[in-house]
Tab-separated table of C-alpha atoms and ligand atoms in Angstrom:
chain	number	residue	atom	x	y	z
A	1	MET	CA	3.167	21.901	-5.246
A	2	GLN	CA	3.168	18.225	-4.429
A	3	THR	CA	3.049	17.208	-0.829
A	4	LEU	CA	3.795	13.926	0.788
A	5	TYR	CA	2.456	13.439	4.272
A	6	PHE	CA	3.784	10.834	6.649
A	7	VAL	CA	1.834	9.870	9.694
A	8	VAL	CA	2.636	7.525	12.518
A	9	PRO	CA	-0.737	7.774	14.243
A	10	CYS	CA	0.275	6.299	17.604
A	11	VAL	CA	2.507	9.248	18.257
A	12	MET	CA	0.941	11.660	15.777
A	13	ILE	CA	4.128	12.825	14.150
A	14	ILE	CA	3.400	14.403	10.805
A	15	PHE	CA	6.201	14.894	8.338
A	16	LEU	CA	5.659	17.191	5.428
A	17	VAL	CA	7.948	16.516	2.551
A	18	LEU	CA	7.593	19.186	-0.057
A	19	ALA	CA	8.325	18.655	-3.720
A	20	PHE	CA	7.321	15.056	-4.085
A	21	PRO	CA	10.019	13.835	-6.475
A	22	ASN	CA	7.957	11.886	-8.970
A	23	GLY	CA	5.015	14.288	-9.096
A	24	PHE	CA	1.464	13.239	-8.483
A	25	CYS	CA	0.368	12.254	-11.927
A	26	LEU	CA	-3.306	12.090	-12.596
A	27	ALA	CA	-3.465	9.202	-15.039
A	28	ASP	CA	-3.376	5.741	-13.531
A	29	ILE	CA	0.132	4.952	-14.620
A	30	ASN	CA	2.338	3.038	-12.278
A	31	MET	CA	4.858	5.029	-10.287
A	32	LYS	CA	6.761	4.861	-7.055
A	33	SER	CA	4.705	6.563	-4.362
A	34	GLY	CA	7.180	6.399	-1.500
A	35	SER	CA	9.657	4.292	0.401
A	36	GLN	CA	10.983	3.778	3.870
A	37	CYS	CA	14.336	2.144	4.632
A	38	SER	CA	15.806	1.425	8.030
A	39	GLN	CA	19.319	2.691	8.686
A	40	ALA	CA	21.951	0.798	6.702
A	41	ASP	CA	23.212	-2.206	8.653
A	42	TYR	CA	26.684	-3.534	7.819
A	43	SER	CA	26.734	-6.305	10.417
A	44	ASP	CA	25.990	-8.993	7.813
A	45	SER	CA	29.685	-9.694	7.269
A	46	GLU	CA	29.211	-13.084	5.620
A	47	GLY	CA	26.481	-11.777	3.367
A	48	THR	CA	24.011	-14.472	4.397
A	49	PHE	CA	21.156	-12.067	4.976
A	50	GLN	CA	21.777	-10.426	1.616
A	51	ALA	CA	21.905	-13.818	-0.108
A	52	ASN	CA	18.608	-14.833	1.497
A	53	LEU	CA	17.124	-11.507	0.514
A	54	ARG	CA	18.079	-11.990	-3.120
A	55	VAL	CA	16.518	-15.462	-3.197
A	56	LEU	CA	13.394	-14.067	-1.612
A	57	LEU	CA	13.084	-11.023	-3.881
A	58	ASP	CA	13.546	-13.177	-6.966
A	59	SER	CA	10.692	-15.437	-5.911
A	60	LEU	CA	8.073	-12.747	-5.385
A	61	ALA	CA	6.958	-11.683	-8.873
A	62	SER	CA	5.723	-15.114	-9.929
A	63	ASN	CA	4.362	-16.185	-6.561
A	64	VAL	CA	2.332	-13.047	-5.956
A	65	VAL	CA	0.425	-13.623	-9.188
A	66	GLU	CA	-0.167	-17.279	-8.312
A	67	ASN	CA	-1.617	-16.167	-4.991
A	68	HIS	CA	-4.201	-13.628	-6.173
A	69	GLY	CA	-1.973	-10.633	-5.663
A	70	PHE	CA	-0.910	-11.200	-2.062
A	71	TYR	CA	2.066	-13.275	-0.993
A	72	GLN	CA	4.071	-13.638	2.188
A	73	THR	CA	7.170	-15.704	2.573
A	74	ILE	CA	10.139	-16.321	4.838
A	75	VAL	CA	13.642	-17.248	3.731
A	76	GLY	CA	16.610	-18.195	5.903
A	77	ARG	CA	17.267	-19.086	9.496
A	78	LYS	CA	17.735	-17.288	12.778
A	79	ALA	CA	19.505	-13.940	12.547
A	80	ASN	CA	19.599	-14.126	8.758
A	81	ARG	CA	15.915	-14.726	8.281
A	82	VAL	CA	13.959	-12.415	5.966
A	83	TYR	CA	10.183	-11.937	6.173
A	84	SER	CA	8.479	-10.489	3.169
A	85	SER	CA	5.072	-9.447	1.974
A	86	VAL	CA	3.860	-8.168	-1.372
A	87	LEU	CA	0.382	-6.935	-2.313
A	88	CYS	CA	-0.856	-5.869	-5.740
A	89	ARG	CA	-3.747	-3.473	-6.162
A	90	GLY	CA	-6.796	-5.671	-6.619
A	91	ASP	CA	-7.898	-4.383	-10.012
A	92	ILE	CA	-4.675	-4.671	-12.001
A	93	SER	CA	-3.756	-7.430	-14.431
A	94	ALA	CA	-1.487	-10.339	-13.637
A	95	SER	CA	1.265	-8.967	-15.856
A	96	SER	CA	1.053	-5.515	-14.230
A	97	CYS	CA	1.221	-7.201	-10.834
A	98	SER	CA	4.334	-9.193	-11.623
A	99	GLY	CA	5.897	-6.220	-13.454
A	100	CYS	CA	5.255	-3.884	-10.550
A	101	THR	CA	6.569	-6.420	-8.053
A	102	LEU	CA	9.731	-6.878	-10.066
A	103	ASN	CA	10.233	-3.120	-10.282
A	104	SER	CA	9.644	-2.652	-6.576
A	105	THR	CA	12.277	-5.275	-5.761
A	106	ARG	CA	14.734	-3.401	-7.996
A	107	VAL	CA	13.978	-0.133	-6.234
A	108	ALA	CA	14.466	-1.859	-2.878
A	109	SER	CA	17.868	-3.196	-3.904
A	110	ASN	CA	18.973	0.130	-5.365
A	111	ASP	CA	17.621	2.517	-2.744
A	112	CYS	CA	17.729	0.455	0.441
A	113	GLY	CA	20.512	-2.015	-0.310
A	114	MET	CA	21.852	-2.417	3.231
A	115	SER	CA	18.597	-1.902	5.125
A	116	LYS	CA	16.925	-4.720	6.989
A	117	GLU	CA	13.481	-3.160	7.160
A	118	VAL	CA	12.149	-1.868	3.896
A	119	ILE	CA	8.837	-0.615	2.550
A	120	ILE	CA	8.369	0.335	-1.085
A	121	TRP	CA	5.068	1.849	-2.194
A	122	PHE	CA	4.141	1.835	-5.824
A	123	ARG	CA	0.747	2.832	-7.125
A	124	TRP	CA	0.041	-0.738	-8.222
A	125	CYS	CA	1.897	-2.763	-5.611
A	126	PHE	CA	3.360	-2.726	-2.148
A	127	LEU	CA	6.547	-4.481	-1.066
A	128	ARG	CA	7.713	-4.889	2.493
A	129	TYR	CA	10.464	-6.972	4.043
A	130	SER	CA	12.186	-7.159	7.358
A	131	ASN	CA	14.566	-9.238	9.443
A	132	GLU	CA	11.768	-9.362	12.046
A	133	SER	CA	8.328	-10.842	11.581
A	134	PHE	CA	5.484	-8.410	10.964
A	135	PHE	CA	2.918	-10.885	9.636
A	136	GLY	CA	-0.562	-10.291	10.981
A	137	ASP	CA	0.512	-7.310	13.049
A	138	MET	CA	-1.398	-4.242	11.899
A	139	GLN	CA	0.701	-1.085	11.766
A	140	GLN	CA	-0.544	2.382	10.986
A	141	THR	CA	2.382	4.083	9.339
A	142	SER	CA	0.874	5.801	6.310
A	143	VAL	CA	1.668	8.250	3.555
A	144	ALA	CA	-0.944	10.473	1.920
A	145	ILE	CA	-0.390	11.934	-1.506
A	146	THR	CA	-2.461	14.741	-2.927
A	147	ASN	CA	-2.162	17.979	-4.810
A	148	GLU	CA	-2.361	20.620	-2.091
A	149	THR	CA	-4.172	23.144	-4.244
A	150	ASP	CA	-6.514	20.884	-6.185
A	151	PHE	CA	-9.618	21.668	-4.131
A	152	ASP	CA	-12.893	20.028	-4.929
A	153	ASP	CA	-16.272	21.694	-5.318
A	154	PRO	CA	-17.470	22.399	-1.717
A	155	SER	CA	-20.783	20.584	-2.234
A	156	VAL	CA	-18.925	17.479	-3.441
A	157	VAL	CA	-16.554	17.738	-0.469
A	158	SER	CA	-19.467	17.228	1.909
A	159	GLU	CA	-20.280	13.946	0.124
A	160	GLY	CA	-16.752	12.666	-0.528
A	161	LEU	CA	-15.630	11.840	3.002
A	162	PRO	CA	-18.885	10.128	4.035
A	163	PHE	CA	-18.631	8.116	0.816
A	164	MET	CA	-15.081	6.998	1.619
A	165	THR	CA	-16.049	6.310	5.233
A	166	GLY	CA	-18.742	3.967	3.925
A	167	LEU	CA	-16.229	2.305	1.642
A	168	ALA	CA	-13.815	1.870	4.569
A	169	ASP	CA	-16.600	0.218	6.496
A	170	ALA	CA	-17.627	-2.157	3.701
A	171	ALA	CA	-14.261	-3.171	2.222
A	172	PRO	CA	-13.107	-5.375	5.143
A	173	ASP	CA	-16.079	-7.709	4.649
A	174	ARG	CA	-15.392	-8.295	0.974
A	175	SER	CA	-13.385	-11.177	-0.358
A	176	TYR	CA	-9.711	-10.216	-0.510
A	177	MET	CA	-10.608	-7.131	1.555
A	178	PHE	CA	-10.731	-5.124	-1.656
A	179	LEU	CA	-13.561	-2.885	-2.814
A	180	THR	CA	-14.252	-0.187	-5.379
A	181	ALA	CA	-17.264	2.128	-5.362
A	182	ILE	CA	-18.736	5.028	-7.306
A	183	LEU	CA	-20.266	8.123	-5.752
A	184	ASN	CA	-23.028	9.800	-7.771
A	185	THR	CA	-22.749	13.282	-6.372
A	186	SER	CA	-25.697	15.620	-6.143
A	187	GLN	CA	-23.843	17.906	-8.572
A	188	GLY	CA	-25.370	17.153	-11.955
A	189	GLY	CA	-23.823	13.856	-12.969
A	190	GLN	CA	-20.413	14.417	-11.351
A	191	LYS	CA	-18.964	11.204	-9.987
A	192	ARG	CA	-16.181	10.275	-7.645
A	193	TYR	CA	-14.438	6.917	-7.532
A	194	GLY	CA	-13.067	5.196	-4.484
A	195	MET	CA	-11.063	2.087	-3.761
A	196	ALA	CA	-9.840	0.474	-0.543
A	197	GLN	CA	-7.718	-2.579	0.170
A	198	CYS	CA	-5.990	-4.307	3.076
A	199	THR	CA	-3.176	-6.817	3.269
A	200	ARG	CA	-4.718	-10.235	3.811
A	201	ASP	CA	-2.672	-11.237	6.844
A	202	ILE	CA	-4.649	-8.955	9.184
A	203	SER	CA	-8.161	-9.579	10.476
A	204	ARG	CA	-11.216	-7.865	9.059
A	205	ILE	CA	-11.506	-5.938	12.307
A	206	ASP	CA	-7.944	-4.662	11.990
A	207	CYS	CA	-8.565	-3.823	8.331
A	208	ARG	CA	-11.483	-1.613	9.320
A	209	ARG	CA	-9.470	-0.006	12.119
A	210	CYS	CA	-6.593	0.621	9.733
A	211	LEU	CA	-8.773	2.326	7.100
A	212	ASP	CA	-10.693	4.352	9.683
A	213	ALA	CA	-7.430	5.558	11.206
A	214	GLN	CA	-6.167	6.718	7.826
A	215	LEU	CA	-9.309	8.740	7.149
A	216	GLU	CA	-9.119	10.207	10.626
A	217	SER	CA	-5.393	11.028	10.485
A	218	PHE	CA	-5.514	12.676	7.093
A	219	ARG	CA	-8.981	14.212	7.319
A	220	THR	CA	-7.770	17.782	7.063
A	221	VAL	CA	-5.309	16.956	4.284
A	222	ILE	CA	-7.624	15.007	1.981
A	223	GLY	CA	-11.070	16.198	3.053
A	224	ASN	CA	-11.400	18.997	0.533
A	225	LYS	CA	-9.381	17.485	-2.314
A	226	ARG	CA	-10.533	16.137	-5.631
A	227	ARG	CA	-7.961	13.338	-5.791
A	228	TRP	CA	-5.862	11.620	-3.185
A	229	GLU	CA	-4.151	8.357	-2.323
A	230	ILE	CA	-3.150	6.911	1.040
A	231	TYR	CA	-0.533	4.191	1.317
A	232	GLY	CA	-0.090	2.353	4.592
A	233	SER	CA	1.650	-0.768	5.846
A	234	ASN	CA	-1.575	-2.781	5.973
A	235	CYS	CA	-4.224	-0.709	4.219
A	236	PHE	CA	-4.587	1.562	1.243
A	237	MET	CA	-7.161	3.992	-0.172
A	238	TRP	CA	-7.580	5.823	-3.445
A	239	TYR	CA	-10.042	8.582	-4.371
A	240	ASN	CA	-10.352	10.192	-7.762
A	241	ASP	CA	-12.653	12.055	-10.119
A	242	TYR	CA	-12.429	9.563	-12.969
A	243	HIS	CA	-12.806	5.816	-13.379
A	244	PHE	CA	-9.127	5.065	-12.741
A	245	TYR	CA	-9.405	1.350	-11.966
A	246	SER	CA	-10.287	-1.550	-14.215
A	247	ASN	CA	-13.629	-3.227	-13.774
A	248	ALA	CA	-12.592	-6.834	-14.004
A	249	SER	CA	-9.643	-8.245	-12.152
A	250	ALA	CA	-7.990	-11.326	-13.531
A	251	LEU	CA	-5.796	-11.389	-10.441
A	252	LEU	CA	-8.663	-11.946	-8.051
A	253	SER	CA	-10.602	-14.305	-10.296
A	254	ALA	CA	-10.703	-18.052	-9.815
A	255	ALA	CA	-8.464	-18.588	-12.836
A	256	TRP	CA	-5.490	-17.586	-10.729
A	257	ARG	CA	-6.047	-20.022	-7.908
A	258	PRO	CA	-2.752	-21.392	-6.689
A	259	SER	CA	-2.054	-24.897	-7.887
A	260	SER	CA	-1.044	-26.291	-4.518
A	261	CYS	CA	-2.873	-26.096	-1.227
A	262	THR	CA	0.116	-24.925	0.760
A	263	ARG	CA	-0.551	-21.930	2.875
A	264	LEU	CA	1.733	-19.934	4.975
A	265	ILE	CA	0.973	-20.238	8.637
A	266	ILE	CA	0.760	-16.778	10.058
A	267	GLY	CA	2.526	-16.746	13.368
A	268	THR	CA	2.045	-14.335	16.172
A	269	THR	CA	4.482	-11.507	16.311
A	270	LEU	CA	5.787	-9.240	18.964
A	271	ALA	CA	7.425	-5.938	19.377
A	272	VAL	CA	7.320	-4.969	15.727
A	273	SER	CA	5.189	-1.986	16.495
A	274	ALA	CA	8.011	-0.702	18.649
A	275	ALA	CA	10.372	-0.608	15.696
A	276	ILE	CA	11.778	2.788	14.922
A	277	PHE	CA	11.944	3.650	11.281
A	278	MET	CA	14.233	5.996	9.510
A	279	PHE	CA	12.633	8.056	6.805
A	280	PHE	CA	14.515	8.977	3.687
B	301	NAG	C1	17.115	-6.642	12.731
B	301	NAG	O1	18.055	-5.657	12.288
B	301	NAG	C2	18.226	-4.575	13.192
B	301	NAG	C3	19.216	-3.587	12.615
B	301	NAG	O2	19.116	-3.439	11.233
B	301	NAG	C4	18.715	-5.077	14.530
B	301	NAG	O3	18.786	-4.004	15.436
B	301	NAG	C5	17.758	-6.152	15.065
B	301	NAG	O4	18.265	-6.691	16.258
B	301	NAG	C6	17.582	-7.249	14.040
B	301	NAG	N1	16.605	-8.216	14.525
B	301	NAG	C7	16.831	-9.535	14.515
B	301	NAG	C8	15.695	-10.401	14.973
B	301	NAG	O5	17.883	-10.003	14.151
B	302	NAG	C1	8.838	-1.594	-14.723
B	302	NAG	O1	9.968	-0.833	-15.122
B	302	NAG	C2	10.177	-0.816	-16.533
B	302	NAG	C3	11.504	-0.123	-16.787
B	302	NAG	O2	11.572	1.098	-16.115
B	302	NAG	C4	8.997	-0.124	-17.209
B	302	NAG	O3	9.177	-0.108	-18.610
B	302	NAG	C5	7.720	-0.887	-16.860
B	302	NAG	O4	6.610	-0.214	-17.406
B	302	NAG	C6	7.575	-1.019	-15.354
B	302	NAG	N1	6.433	-1.882	-15.080
B	302	NAG	C7	5.500	-1.587	-14.189
B	302	NAG	C8	4.359	-2.526	-14.091
B	302	NAG	O5	5.574	-0.610	-13.477
B	303	NAG	C1	-2.390	21.014	-8.673
B	303	NAG	O1	-3.684	21.539	-8.762
B	303	NAG	C2	-3.753	22.841	-9.321
B	303	NAG	C3	-5.190	23.320	-9.211
B	303	NAG	O2	-6.073	22.402	-9.764
B	303	NAG	C4	-3.246	22.794	-10.765
B	303	NAG	O3	-3.262	24.102	-11.323
B	303	NAG	C5	-1.832	22.239	-10.776
B	303	NAG	O4	-1.387	22.110	-12.112
B	303	NAG	C6	-1.781	20.907	-10.081
B	303	NAG	N1	-0.392	20.486	-9.993
B	303	NAG	C7	0.027	19.341	-10.522
B	303	NAG	C8	1.476	19.072	-10.422
B	303	NAG	O5	-0.731	18.546	-11.052
B	304	NAG	C1	-25.029	5.882	-9.808
B	304	NAG	O1	-25.499	6.123	-11.140
B	304	NAG	C2	-25.442	4.993	-11.995
B	304	NAG	C3	-25.946	5.415	-13.358
B	304	NAG	O2	-25.217	6.518	-13.817
B	304	NAG	C4	-26.280	3.853	-11.430
B	304	NAG	O3	-26.142	2.704	-12.243
B	304	NAG	C5	-25.818	3.522	-10.023
B	304	NAG	O4	-26.666	2.543	-9.446
B	304	NAG	C6	-25.828	4.776	-9.144
B	304	NAG	N1	-25.247	4.432	-7.868
B	304	NAG	C7	-25.797	4.753	-6.710
B	304	NAG	C8	-25.079	4.325	-5.471
B	304	NAG	O5	-26.826	5.394	-6.651
B	305	NAG	C1	-16.006	0.173	-16.232
B	305	NAG	O1	-17.414	0.253	-16.151
B	305	NAG	C2	-17.941	1.580	-16.241
B	305	NAG	C3	-19.450	1.495	-16.083
B	305	NAG	O2	-19.757	0.914	-14.856
B	305	NAG	C4	-17.544	2.198	-17.578
B	305	NAG	O3	-18.031	3.524	-17.644
B	305	NAG	C5	-16.034	2.185	-17.724
B	305	NAG	O4	-15.662	2.655	-18.996
B	305	NAG	C6	-15.481	0.778	-17.533
B	305	NAG	N1	-14.032	0.876	-17.500
B	305	NAG	C7	-13.229	-0.012	-18.086
B	305	NAG	C8	-11.763	0.265	-17.967
B	305	NAG	O5	-13.635	-1.009	-18.641
C-alpha cells in the first residue's frame, strides 16, 4: 500500500492519502510525486493573469537550465502578477531538467488550470507559482512518500536517521545547498544513499531549519523504512538503498553558468505563510 503523507508543521495537521495514484516506483525514473492547487479562481475575467502565466511557464524550461537548475521569475503587473520558482534535483542532466520542467508546467496547466497558487512535485523537479510573492520565505508544507510496509533491517534503522540528520546539517553549507552522501552501515557492506537540497532563495539557516523540521515531522513515518522521499516547498530529501543519483552533475558545473550577470533581486515578502491551501 502506498501512502502519501502531508504535513503542515506549524499546525501539525497530517493528511493520510491512501493509494498513491502513481505508485512509489523504486527505480529513479521521473514521476509526479504530488501537487497542490488553490481553489479555482474565476475572477480573471480578461484573462490577463492566465496570459501572464502562459508567458511565464513557457520561459521556465530554458532559463532553469541556464541558471544551474534554480530559477525564479515574475511576470505581469499588480493584480495580474505571477511569481514563479522552479528547482531541478541537483544531480540530473540539463536535458532531464528542462524536460521535467516542461512536463511539470503541462501538469500545472492541466490539473490546476484556474488556480493562482500551485505546487507541482516531480521526482526530478519542483515547480511553484503564485499570484503572491513567496520568494525567500521558507514554508514547511511537505509530503513524504514511502512504502508503508517496506521496513528496513532494525540495525540499519538505528544508523539511517542519524546519517540523514548529519546530511541535513551539512547540506546547507554546500554550494547550491545540495548534497549527496553514502552510509556504510555496520551490516556487512550494506549501504544507504542520501540526498538533500534546498531552494536557493532561502538562507542557509532556513535551509537547515527546513530539513530538520522534515526529519522531525516524519520521524515515525520514515524512521524504520528502507526508502523514502520528502518533498517540501523549500527543501527536499531522498533516502534509498541503492545509488539512485548520478555522480556528476552537468547542471551544477561551471559549464552552465548563465551568460548574463542579471540576477533577480529577492524582495521581502509578507503574509504568505498565512495562505490557506486546498489539497486535491
Ligand atoms: C491571489 O488570489 C487569491 C485567490 O485565488 C486572492 O484571494 C488573493 O487576494 C490574490 N492576491 C493578490 C495579491 O492579488
Ligand atoms: C516528459 O513527458 C514525456 C511525455 O509523457 C515523457 O516521454 C518524458 O520522458 C518526460 N520527461 C521527463 C524528464 O520527465
Ligand atoms: C512495499 O513493500 C513490501 C515489502 O517489502 C513489498 O512486498 C511490496 O511489493 C512493496 N509495494 C510496492 C508497491 O512496491
Ligand atoms: C564507505 O566505504 C567506501 C568503500 O566502500 C569508502 O570509500 C568510503 O570512504 C566509506 N565512507 C565512510 C563515510 O566511511
Ligand atoms: C557513482 O560512483 C559510485 C562509486 O562512488 C559507483 O559505484 C556508481 O556506479 C557510480 N554511479 C554512476 C551512475 O556513475
